[in-house]
Coordinates of C-alpha atoms and ligand atoms in Angstrom, one line a residue:
M118 CA -12.3 14.2 54.0
A119 CA -9.1 14.7 52.3
D120 CA -7.4 11.6 54.1
R121 CA -10.3 9.4 52.1
T122 CA -9.5 11.2 49.0
T123 CA -5.9 10.3 49.4
E124 CA -6.5 6.7 50.3
L125 CA -8.5 6.7 47.0
I126 CA -5.7 8.1 45.2
D127 CA -3.2 5.9 46.7
D128 CA -5.5 2.9 45.7
L129 CA -5.4 4.2 42.1
L130 CA -1.6 4.6 42.0
L131 CA -1.2 0.9 43.2
R132 CA -3.7 -0.1 40.8
R133 CA -1.9 1.6 37.9
E134 CA 1.6 0.4 39.1
E135 CA 0.1 -3.2 38.9
A136 CA -1.8 -2.5 35.6
V137 CA 0.8 -0.5 33.6
R138 CA 4.8 -0.6 35.4
L139 CA 4.4 -4.0 36.8
A140 CA 2.9 -5.5 33.6
E141 CA 5.6 -3.6 31.5
K142 CA 8.4 -5.3 33.3
R143 CA 7.3 -8.7 33.1
A144 CA 6.6 -7.9 29.6
A145 CA 10.1 -6.3 29.1
E146 CA 11.6 -9.8 30.8
R147 CA 9.8 -11.7 28.0
Q148 CA 10.3 -9.6 25.1
H149 CA 13.7 -8.2 25.4
P150 CA 15.8 -11.4 25.4
K151 CA 13.9 -12.2 22.1
G152 CA 15.2 -8.9 21.0
K153 CA 11.6 -7.6 20.8
L154 CA 10.0 -4.9 22.3
T155 CA 7.2 -4.4 24.5
A156 CA 3.8 -3.1 23.6
R157 CA 4.1 0.2 25.4
E158 CA 7.7 0.5 24.1
R159 CA 6.4 0.1 20.4
I160 CA 3.4 2.8 21.2
A161 CA 6.2 5.1 22.6
L162 CA 8.2 4.9 19.4
L163 CA 5.6 5.2 17.4
T164 CA 3.8 8.4 19.0
D165 CA 4.9 11.7 20.2
P166 CA 6.3 11.6 23.6
G167 CA 4.1 12.1 26.3
S168 CA 1.2 12.1 23.9
F169 CA -0.4 8.7 24.4
V170 CA -3.3 8.1 26.8
E171 CA -4.1 4.5 27.5
I172 CA -7.7 3.2 28.0
D173 CA -8.9 0.1 29.6
E174 CA -5.6 -0.7 31.4
F175 CA -7.9 -1.9 34.3
A176 CA -10.1 -4.4 31.9
R177 CA -9.4 -7.9 32.9
H178 CA -11.5 -10.8 32.1
G179 CA -12.3 -12.6 35.5
A180 CA -9.2 -12.7 38.0
G181 CA -7.0 -12.7 35.0
P182 CA -4.4 -9.8 34.3
L183 CA -5.1 -6.4 34.2
G184 CA -5.2 -5.0 30.7
D185 CA -6.1 -8.3 29.4
G186 CA -2.9 -8.5 26.9
L187 CA -3.5 -5.6 24.9
V188 CA -2.6 -2.0 25.2
A189 CA -4.9 0.6 23.4
G190 CA -5.6 4.2 23.4
H191 CA -5.0 7.8 21.3
A192 CA -2.1 9.6 21.0
T193 CA -0.5 12.1 18.1
V194 CA 1.8 11.6 15.5
D195 CA 3.6 14.3 14.5
G196 CA 0.9 16.7 16.4
R197 CA -1.8 14.7 14.5
P198 CA -4.2 12.3 16.4
I199 CA -4.5 8.3 16.0
C200 CA -5.9 5.4 17.8
V201 CA -3.4 2.8 18.5
H202 CA -3.6 -0.8 19.9
A203 CA -0.9 -3.3 20.3
Q204 CA -1.0 -6.8 21.2
D205 CA 1.2 -7.5 24.5
F206 CA 2.9 -11.0 23.9
S207 CA 3.6 -11.4 27.5
V208 CA 0.0 -12.1 28.4
F209 CA -1.3 -15.5 27.2
G210 CA 0.7 -15.1 24.1
G211 CA -0.8 -11.7 23.0
S212 CA -3.9 -13.5 22.0
L213 CA -7.4 -11.7 22.0
G214 CA -9.7 -13.0 24.9
E215 CA -13.1 -11.4 25.8
A216 CA -11.6 -8.2 27.7
S217 CA -9.1 -7.5 25.2
G218 CA -11.3 -8.2 22.1
A219 CA -13.8 -5.7 23.7
K220 CA -10.9 -3.0 23.8
V221 CA -9.8 -3.5 20.4
N222 CA -13.1 -3.1 19.1
K223 CA -13.7 0.0 21.4
V224 CA -10.8 1.8 20.3
M225 CA -11.5 1.0 16.8
D226 CA -14.8 2.7 17.2
L227 CA -13.3 5.8 18.9
A228 CA -11.1 6.1 15.7
T229 CA -14.1 5.8 13.3
R230 CA -16.2 8.1 15.3
T231 CA -13.5 10.9 15.6
G232 CA -11.9 10.1 11.9
V233 CA -8.6 9.4 12.9
P234 CA -6.2 6.4 11.3
V235 CA -5.6 3.7 13.6
V236 CA -2.5 1.6 14.0
G237 CA -2.6 -2.0 14.9
I238 CA 0.2 -3.9 16.7
N239 CA 0.2 -7.5 15.8
D240 CA 2.3 -10.0 17.9
G241 CA 0.2 -12.8 19.4
G242 CA -1.7 -16.1 19.2
G243 CA -5.0 -14.8 17.6
A244 CA -7.8 -16.1 19.1
R245 CA -7.5 -17.0 22.7
I246 CA -7.9 -20.8 22.9
Q247 CA -9.3 -21.0 26.7
E248 CA -12.0 -18.3 25.9
G249 CA -13.2 -20.4 23.1
V250 CA -16.4 -18.9 21.0
T251 CA -16.2 -15.7 22.8
S252 CA -12.7 -14.7 21.4
L253 CA -13.9 -16.0 18.0
A254 CA -17.0 -13.4 18.3
R255 CA -14.5 -10.5 19.4
Y256 CA -12.5 -11.2 16.5
A257 CA -15.6 -11.3 14.4
E258 CA -16.8 -7.9 15.5
L259 CA -13.3 -6.6 14.7
A260 CA -13.7 -7.6 11.1
V261 CA -16.8 -5.6 11.0
R262 CA -15.0 -2.6 12.1
H263 CA -12.5 -2.7 9.7
T264 CA -14.8 -3.4 7.2
N265 CA -16.9 -0.6 8.1
A266 CA -13.7 2.0 8.4
S267 CA -12.6 0.7 5.1
G268 CA -12.4 4.0 3.1
V269 CA -13.2 6.2 6.0
I270 CA -10.2 6.1 7.8
P271 CA -6.6 5.1 7.1
Q272 CA -6.1 1.6 8.8
I273 CA -2.4 0.5 9.3
S274 CA -1.0 -2.8 10.7
L275 CA 2.4 -3.7 12.1
I276 CA 3.2 -7.5 12.3
L277 CA 5.7 -7.5 15.1
G278 CA 5.9 -11.2 15.8
P279 CA 3.6 -14.1 15.1
C280 CA 0.0 -13.2 13.6
A281 CA -1.4 -16.8 13.1
G282 CA -4.7 -18.6 12.1
G283 CA -8.0 -16.6 11.4
A284 CA -6.5 -14.0 13.2
V285 CA -4.5 -12.8 10.3
Y286 CA -7.8 -11.8 8.5
A287 CA -7.8 -8.6 10.6
P288 CA -4.5 -7.0 9.2
A289 CA -5.5 -8.4 5.8
L290 CA -8.6 -5.9 6.1
T291 CA -6.6 -2.7 6.7
D292 CA -5.2 -1.0 4.1
F293 CA -1.4 -1.3 4.8
T294 CA 0.4 -4.0 6.5
V295 CA 4.2 -3.8 7.6
V296 CA 6.3 -6.9 8.3
V297 CA 9.9 -7.0 9.8
D298 CA 12.5 -9.3 8.5
K299 CA 13.1 -12.7 10.3
L300 CA 10.4 -11.3 13.1
S301 CA 7.0 -11.5 11.7
Q302 CA 5.1 -14.4 10.5
M303 CA 1.7 -14.4 9.1
V304 CA 0.1 -18.0 8.0
V305 CA -3.5 -19.2 8.1
T306 CA -2.2 -22.4 9.1
G307 CA 1.2 -23.1 10.4
P308 CA 3.5 -26.0 9.5
D309 CA 2.8 -28.5 12.4
V310 CA -1.0 -28.6 11.2
L311 CA 0.4 -28.6 7.6
R312 CA 2.3 -31.5 8.2
A313 CA -0.3 -33.5 9.7
A314 CA -3.0 -32.3 7.1
T315 CA -1.1 -32.8 3.5
G316 CA 2.3 -34.2 5.1
E317 CA 4.1 -31.0 3.5
E318 CA 7.4 -30.3 5.3
I319 CA 8.0 -26.6 5.4
T320 CA 9.5 -24.1 7.7
L321 CA 7.4 -21.5 9.5
D322 CA 9.3 -18.7 7.9
D323 CA 9.3 -20.5 4.2
L324 CA 5.7 -20.7 4.6
G325 CA 4.6 -17.2 6.3
G326 CA 8.0 -15.1 7.2
A327 CA 7.9 -11.3 6.5
R328 CA 10.0 -11.9 3.1
V329 CA 7.8 -14.5 1.7
N330 CA 4.5 -12.1 2.5
A331 CA 6.6 -8.9 1.2
T332 CA 7.7 -10.6 -2.1
V333 CA 5.3 -13.5 -2.9
S334 CA 2.1 -13.2 -1.7
G335 CA 1.8 -9.9 -1.5
N336 CA 0.3 -9.8 2.2
A337 CA 2.4 -6.9 3.2
H338 CA 3.2 -3.7 2.0
Y339 CA 6.7 -2.9 3.2
L340 CA 9.5 -5.1 4.6
A341 CA 11.5 -3.7 7.2
T342 CA 14.8 -4.3 8.8
D343 CA 13.7 -3.9 12.1
E344 CA 11.1 -2.8 14.8
A345 CA 12.2 1.1 14.2
D346 CA 12.3 0.8 10.8
A347 CA 8.8 -0.6 10.4
I348 CA 7.6 2.0 12.9
D349 CA 9.4 4.8 10.9
W350 CA 7.7 3.7 7.9
V351 CA 4.3 4.0 9.3
K352 CA 5.0 7.5 10.6
T353 CA 6.2 8.6 7.2
L354 CA 3.2 7.0 5.4
L355 CA 0.8 8.7 7.8
G356 CA 2.2 12.1 6.8
Y357 CA 1.2 11.7 3.3
L358 CA -2.2 10.9 4.7
P359 CA -5.3 12.6 5.4
A360 CA -7.0 11.9 8.6
N361 CA -10.3 10.4 7.0
N362 CA -12.1 10.5 3.8
R363 CA -13.4 14.0 4.4
D364 CA -10.2 15.5 5.0
S365 CA -7.2 16.8 3.3
A366 CA -3.8 15.5 3.5
P367 CA -1.2 17.7 5.4
E368 CA -0.2 20.3 2.9
Y369 CA 3.6 22.3 2.7
D370 CA 4.5 25.6 1.0
D371 CA 5.5 25.1 -2.6
D372 CA 9.1 25.9 -2.6
T373 CA 9.8 23.9 -5.9
A374 CA 11.8 25.5 -8.8
P375 CA 9.2 27.8 -11.2
E376 CA 11.8 27.3 -14.3
V377 CA 13.2 24.4 -15.8
T378 CA 16.1 23.1 -13.5
A379 CA 19.4 21.0 -14.3
S380 CA 17.5 18.0 -12.9
D381 CA 14.6 18.7 -15.0
L382 CA 17.0 18.5 -18.2
E383 CA 18.1 15.1 -17.2
L384 CA 14.8 14.1 -18.1
N385 CA 15.6 14.6 -22.0
R386 CA 18.0 11.8 -21.8
I387 CA 16.4 9.2 -19.6
V388 CA 14.5 7.3 -22.1
P389 CA 17.0 4.7 -24.1
D390 CA 16.4 5.0 -27.9
G391 CA 16.2 1.2 -28.1
A392 CA 12.4 0.2 -27.6
N393 CA 13.3 -2.7 -25.8
Q394 CA 16.0 -1.2 -23.6
G395 CA 15.2 -1.0 -19.7
Y396 CA 16.1 2.0 -17.6
D397 CA 14.9 2.9 -13.9
M398 CA 11.4 4.7 -14.2
T399 CA 12.2 5.8 -10.3
D400 CA 14.7 8.1 -12.1
V401 CA 12.2 9.8 -13.9
L402 CA 9.6 9.9 -11.0
A403 CA 12.4 11.5 -8.6
R404 CA 12.8 14.2 -10.9
V405 CA 8.9 15.1 -11.0
V406 CA 8.0 14.6 -7.2
D407 CA 9.0 17.3 -4.5
D408 CA 12.8 16.6 -3.2
G409 CA 12.6 13.0 -5.1
D410 CA 11.1 11.4 -2.0
L411 CA 8.9 8.6 -2.9
L412 CA 7.2 6.2 -0.6
Q413 CA 6.9 2.7 -2.2
V414 CA 3.9 0.5 -1.1
H415 CA 4.6 -2.9 -2.1
G416 CA 8.2 -1.9 -3.1
A417 CA 9.2 -5.5 -3.1
F418 CA 6.0 -7.2 -4.6
A419 CA 5.3 -7.0 -8.3
P420 CA 8.2 -4.4 -8.9
N421 CA 7.2 -4.2 -12.9
I422 CA 4.8 -1.9 -11.4
I423 CA 5.7 0.8 -9.0
C424 CA 3.1 2.4 -6.5
A425 CA 4.2 5.2 -4.3
F426 CA 3.1 8.4 -2.2
A427 CA 5.0 11.6 -3.2
R428 CA 4.3 15.3 -3.0
V429 CA 4.1 17.7 -5.8
G430 CA 4.1 21.5 -5.1
G431 CA 3.7 20.3 -1.5
R432 CA 0.7 18.3 -1.8
S433 CA 0.4 14.6 -1.5
V434 CA -0.4 12.3 -4.7
G435 CA -0.6 8.6 -5.4
V436 CA 1.9 7.8 -7.9
V437 CA 1.5 4.7 -10.4
A438 CA 4.4 4.0 -13.1
N439 CA 5.2 0.8 -14.8
Q440 CA 8.7 -0.2 -14.4
P441 CA 10.6 -1.1 -17.3
R442 CA 13.7 -2.7 -15.5
F443 CA 11.1 -5.4 -14.3
G444 CA 9.3 -7.7 -16.8
A445 CA 9.5 -4.9 -19.3
G446 CA 6.8 -2.7 -17.1
A447 CA 4.1 -5.3 -18.6
I448 CA 0.9 -5.6 -16.4
D449 CA 0.7 -9.3 -14.7
I450 CA -1.9 -10.4 -12.2
D451 CA 0.1 -9.1 -9.5
A452 CA 0.8 -6.1 -10.6
S453 CA -3.0 -5.3 -11.7
E454 CA -4.1 -6.3 -7.8
K455 CA -1.0 -4.3 -6.2
A456 CA -1.9 -1.2 -8.4
A457 CA -5.9 -1.0 -8.4
R458 CA -5.7 -1.5 -4.5
F459 CA -3.6 1.6 -4.3
V460 CA -5.6 3.5 -6.8
R461 CA -8.7 2.8 -4.8
F462 CA -6.9 3.8 -1.6
C463 CA -6.2 7.2 -3.1
D464 CA -9.4 7.4 -4.6
A465 CA -11.1 7.0 -1.0
F466 CA -8.8 9.5 0.6
N467 CA -8.9 12.1 -1.9
L468 CA -5.5 11.7 -3.1
P469 CA -4.7 12.9 -6.8
L470 CA -3.3 10.0 -9.0
L471 CA -0.3 10.7 -11.1
T472 CA 0.3 8.0 -13.9
F473 CA 3.7 7.5 -15.7
A474 CA 3.1 4.9 -18.6
D475 CA 5.7 2.8 -20.5
V476 CA 3.9 -0.7 -20.7
P477 CA 3.8 -2.8 -23.6
G478 CA 0.6 -4.3 -22.3
Y479 CA -0.8 -7.5 -20.2
L480 CA 1.7 -10.0 -19.9
P481 CA 0.8 -12.9 -22.1
G482 CA 1.5 -16.4 -20.9
L483 CA -0.2 -19.6 -19.6
D484 CA 0.2 -19.4 -15.9
Q485 CA -1.5 -15.5 -16.3
E486 CA -4.3 -16.9 -18.4
R487 CA -5.1 -20.0 -16.0
G488 CA -4.4 -17.6 -13.0
G489 CA -7.2 -15.2 -13.9
I490 CA -5.4 -12.5 -15.9
I491 CA -8.9 -11.8 -17.6
R492 CA -10.7 -11.3 -14.4
R493 CA -7.8 -9.8 -11.8
G494 CA -6.2 -7.9 -14.7
A495 CA -9.7 -6.1 -15.0
K496 CA -9.4 -4.9 -11.5
L497 CA -7.1 -2.0 -12.2
I498 CA -9.2 -0.8 -15.3
Y499 CA -12.3 -0.8 -12.8
A500 CA -10.1 0.9 -10.3
Y501 CA -8.9 3.7 -12.7
A502 CA -12.5 4.1 -14.1
E503 CA -13.9 4.6 -10.7
A504 CA -11.5 7.0 -9.3
T505 CA -13.1 10.6 -9.4
V506 CA -10.1 11.9 -7.9
P507 CA -7.9 14.3 -10.1
K508 CA -6.0 12.1 -12.9
V509 CA -2.6 13.2 -14.4
T510 CA -1.1 10.8 -16.9
V511 CA 2.3 11.1 -18.7
V512 CA 3.1 8.6 -21.2
V513 CA 6.9 8.1 -21.3
R514 CA 7.5 5.4 -24.0
K515 CA 5.0 2.5 -24.7
A516 CA 1.3 2.5 -24.3
Y517 CA 0.3 -0.5 -26.1
G518 CA -3.1 -2.0 -26.4
G519 CA -4.9 -2.7 -23.2
G520 CA -1.9 -1.1 -21.4
Y521 CA -2.5 2.0 -23.1
A522 CA -6.3 1.9 -22.1
V523 CA -5.8 0.9 -18.4
M524 CA -2.8 3.2 -17.7
G525 CA -4.8 6.4 -16.9
S526 CA -5.9 6.8 -20.2
K527 CA -8.2 9.7 -21.3
H528 CA -10.8 7.3 -22.0
L529 CA -10.9 5.9 -18.5
G530 CA -11.7 9.5 -17.0
A531 CA -8.2 11.0 -17.0
D532 CA -8.5 14.5 -16.7
V533 CA -4.9 15.6 -18.2
N534 CA -3.2 13.4 -20.6
L535 CA 0.5 14.5 -21.4
A536 CA 2.9 12.4 -23.5
W537 CA 6.6 12.7 -24.3
P538 CA 7.7 12.9 -27.8
T539 CA 9.3 9.3 -27.1
A540 CA 5.8 7.9 -26.5
R541 CA 4.6 5.1 -28.7
I542 CA 0.8 4.4 -28.5
A543 CA -0.6 2.0 -30.4
V544 CA -2.7 -1.3 -30.6
V545 CA 0.5 -3.7 -30.7
G546 CA 4.1 -2.4 -31.1
P547 CA 5.9 -2.4 -34.6
E548 CA 6.8 -6.0 -34.5
G549 CA 3.5 -7.3 -33.7
T550 CA 1.9 -4.7 -36.2
V551 CA 4.1 -6.4 -39.0
Q552 CA 3.3 -10.0 -37.9
V553 CA -0.7 -9.3 -38.1
L554 CA -1.0 -7.0 -41.2
H555 CA 1.9 -8.6 -43.3
R556 CA 1.8 -12.0 -42.3
R557 CA 0.8 -13.3 -45.9
E558 CA 3.5 -11.2 -47.7
L559 CA 6.1 -12.2 -45.1
A560 CA 5.2 -15.9 -45.5
A561 CA 5.6 -15.8 -49.2
L562 CA 9.2 -14.7 -48.7
S563 CA 12.1 -16.4 -46.7
G564 CA 15.7 -16.2 -45.6
A565 CA 17.5 -12.9 -45.8
E566 CA 14.6 -11.3 -48.3
R567 CA 12.2 -12.0 -45.5
A568 CA 14.3 -10.6 -42.8
A569 CA 14.7 -7.6 -44.9
R570 CA 11.4 -6.8 -45.6
E571 CA 10.5 -7.5 -42.0
R572 CA 13.1 -4.5 -40.9
E573 CA 11.7 -2.4 -43.8
L574 CA 8.1 -2.8 -42.4
I575 CA 8.9 -2.4 -39.0
A576 CA 10.4 0.7 -39.4
R577 CA 7.6 2.1 -41.7
H578 CA 5.2 1.0 -38.3
Q579 CA 7.1 3.5 -35.8
D580 CA 4.4 4.4 -33.3
S581 CA 4.3 8.0 -32.0
P582 CA 1.9 10.2 -29.5
Y583 CA 0.5 12.3 -32.4
P584 CA -2.0 10.2 -33.8
A585 CA -3.5 10.3 -30.1
A586 CA -2.8 14.2 -29.9
E587 CA -4.6 14.8 -33.0
R588 CA -7.5 13.3 -31.7
G589 CA -7.3 15.0 -28.2
Y590 CA -6.7 11.6 -26.5
V591 CA -3.6 13.2 -25.4
D592 CA -4.0 17.0 -24.2
S593 CA -0.1 17.9 -25.0
V594 CA 3.0 16.1 -26.2
I595 CA 5.8 17.9 -23.9
E596 CA 9.7 18.3 -23.8
P597 CA 10.2 15.9 -21.0
A598 CA 12.3 18.4 -19.2
R599 CA 9.0 20.3 -18.7
T600 CA 7.3 17.4 -16.9
R601 CA 7.5 18.6 -13.6
L602 CA 6.1 21.9 -14.2
A603 CA 3.5 20.7 -16.5
V604 CA 2.3 18.2 -13.8
T605 CA 2.4 20.7 -11.0
A606 CA 0.3 23.0 -13.3
A607 CA -2.1 20.3 -14.2
L608 CA -2.5 19.6 -10.5
R609 CA -3.1 23.1 -9.4
A610 CA -5.8 23.4 -12.2
L611 CA -7.5 20.1 -11.1
R612 CA -7.8 21.2 -7.2
G613 CA -11.5 22.1 -7.5
K614 CA -12.2 18.7 -9.6
T615 CA -15.8 17.6 -8.7
A616 CA -17.3 14.6 -9.9
S617 CA -20.6 12.5 -9.2
V618 CA -21.1 8.8 -9.6
P619 CA -24.4 6.8 -10.0
A620 CA -26.4 6.3 -6.9
R621 CA -26.2 2.5 -6.2
K622 CA -25.5 0.5 -3.0
H623 CA -21.9 -0.4 -4.0
G624 CA -20.2 -1.3 -7.3
N625 CA -19.0 -4.7 -7.7
I626 CA -15.4 -4.7 -8.5
P627 CA -14.1 -8.0 -10.2
L628 CA -12.6 -10.3 -7.5
Ligands
LIG77 C1 -4.2 -18.7 24.4 C2 -2.0 -18.7 23.6 C3 -2.4 -18.8 22.3 C4 -3.9 -18.6 22.2 C5 -0.1 -18.8 22.3 N1 -0.7 -18.8 23.8 N2 -1.3 -19.0 21.4 N3 -3.0 -18.9 24.8 N4 -4.6 -18.6 23.4 N5 -4.2 -18.5 21.1 C6 0.6 -18.8 24.9 C7 1.2 -20.0 24.8 O1 0.3 -20.8 25.8 C8 2.4 -19.7 25.8 O2 1.8 -19.7 27.5 C9 2.6 -18.2 25.5 O3 1.3 -17.9 24.8 C10 3.6 -18.1 24.5 O4 3.2 -19.2 23.4 P1 4.6 -20.3 22.6 O5 4.1 -21.2 21.8 O6 5.2 -20.4 23.8 O7 5.3 -18.9 22.1 P2 6.1 -19.5 20.5 O8 6.7 -20.5 20.5 O9 6.6 -18.0 20.2 O10 4.7 -19.6 19.4 C11 3.7 -18.6 19.1 C12 2.7 -18.7 18.4 C13 2.2 -20.2 19.1 C14 3.2 -19.3 17.1 C15 1.4 -17.7 18.2 O11 1.9 -20.1 20.4 C16 0.7 -20.7 18.5 O12 1.0 -21.2 17.4 N6 0.0 -20.3 18.9 C17 -1.7 -20.7 18.7 C18 -2.2 -20.3 17.4 C19 -3.4 -20.2 17.1 O13 -3.8 -21.6 16.4 N7 -4.5 -19.7 17.2 C20 -5.7 -19.6 16.8 C21 -6.0 -18.8 15.4 S1 -7.4 -18.9 15.0 P3 3.0 -20.0 28.3 O14 1.7 -19.5 29.6 O15 3.3 -21.1 28.1 O16 3.6 -18.6 28.3 C22 -8.2 -17.3 15.2 C23 -9.5 -17.2 14.6 C24 -9.7 -15.6 14.3 O17 -7.6 -16.4 15.6 C25 -11.0 -15.4 13.8 C26 -11.1 -14.2 12.9 C27 -12.4 -13.9 12.3

């Protein structure tokens, strides 16, 4: 009896040798010369040592290779469970076929059922051409799973090689996409097809390289320097997030100083006197959040707005802030879409929103109007208005017009609104006010006389936070140095916030 068991165990070990060790050896031979890691090496870098449990390593299509070009399973990251799947480029170019498609869908189902984040590693040619419509079916079924898991579990995509054709829509449906400089490519149509179809000549890197996707199209949320950096970013990101929409994010002891510190006092000197002078909003944020740590999302895209995960008093928050260093911090189409998606993610996963406003308004311009700033700029308003998580806003300097309203104003449902004495809250800035309200008077003047009168009127129309404070739209005007303490106290007060939303199938965010 025991001999038979021994035989069967030996047989199992042989099969596993083929499915894992030999497959891994072949994969290393093909990936390493290109400076790329194998699927299992990538999973090992991401997950806690020894925690990865592979599933379906014996799955195959017909007489094809065991595993079918995809490595999948569950593991832990910093002791917290996740599900993971990774395309193995050494097998049919990492393309997704019937068996590998079933595997990825199975692990997606497991993640959703158990309420844990899923990380997908893409390095492949998309739908497997030989398997025709079956591979398309698996991809479409995967799209349904990503959609149903949206707002239920965090979904993260690493692009560590090509991700081409309709296959790019799988990561595009997830919450965060990470690319690696000079390694990742994401395109719906490659350069060869483009040349044949339209005659356009462009390199793959210019069309859909990592840098383009992280800075221009906004398809990628982080541009990593190498694979290790990309994986590291994902691990840090996971540390800020709850496992699912019913869970809370990991919490740490609040060991922040209970009194105003030297670093806090520096906030009293950060905002320049000139209304149009720039400064770096991250210098403000770093003095408010724990240890000055900000994990920026979309850091290389729409830099006029900052979206970042951070902690305040040991608890995760989502930070949204205008960045006066770029485009005066005005909200353009890209900034609206970037921040709207971030706000909605935070709301879905119970992360309070901390907003820092210094915004001259929505960006004017023909490009913006024709590009749809009305409908696309509406996304950020919609996102803030529908968010029911605790919302705390600090007006640092300008909050003009639509910019005032959208950046976490009381009227969109913010719970605690604070302003610095440097805040300028108005429909338009002093220059604009004078041009509209005193146009006729100024038109009657000319030369030096007109300029002098204009200066006088502008000086008279200086904006402040007090009209808003008088009406309770700002709960308190605070000394900048007290911001960290005030924000910490506000978030503490809001911990028990509950809010209800009207019953409906779903809203219809302007898209
Ligand atoms: C089957 C594929 C494949 C695919 C690559 N291979 N893509 N096999 N189906 N889709 C194989 C190649 O034949 C080759 O096999 C090996 O993988 C490596 O490919 P290379 O071309 O040699 O590598 P490279 O030069 O690095 O180019 C990688 C690539 C290119 C950019 C991914 O292979 C490519 O463009 N592939 C086709 C992409 C594509 O059109 N996919 C369909 C997308 S539509 P050998 O045996 O020679 O090593 C889609 C619909 C999804 O995905 C629907 C979503 C809803």
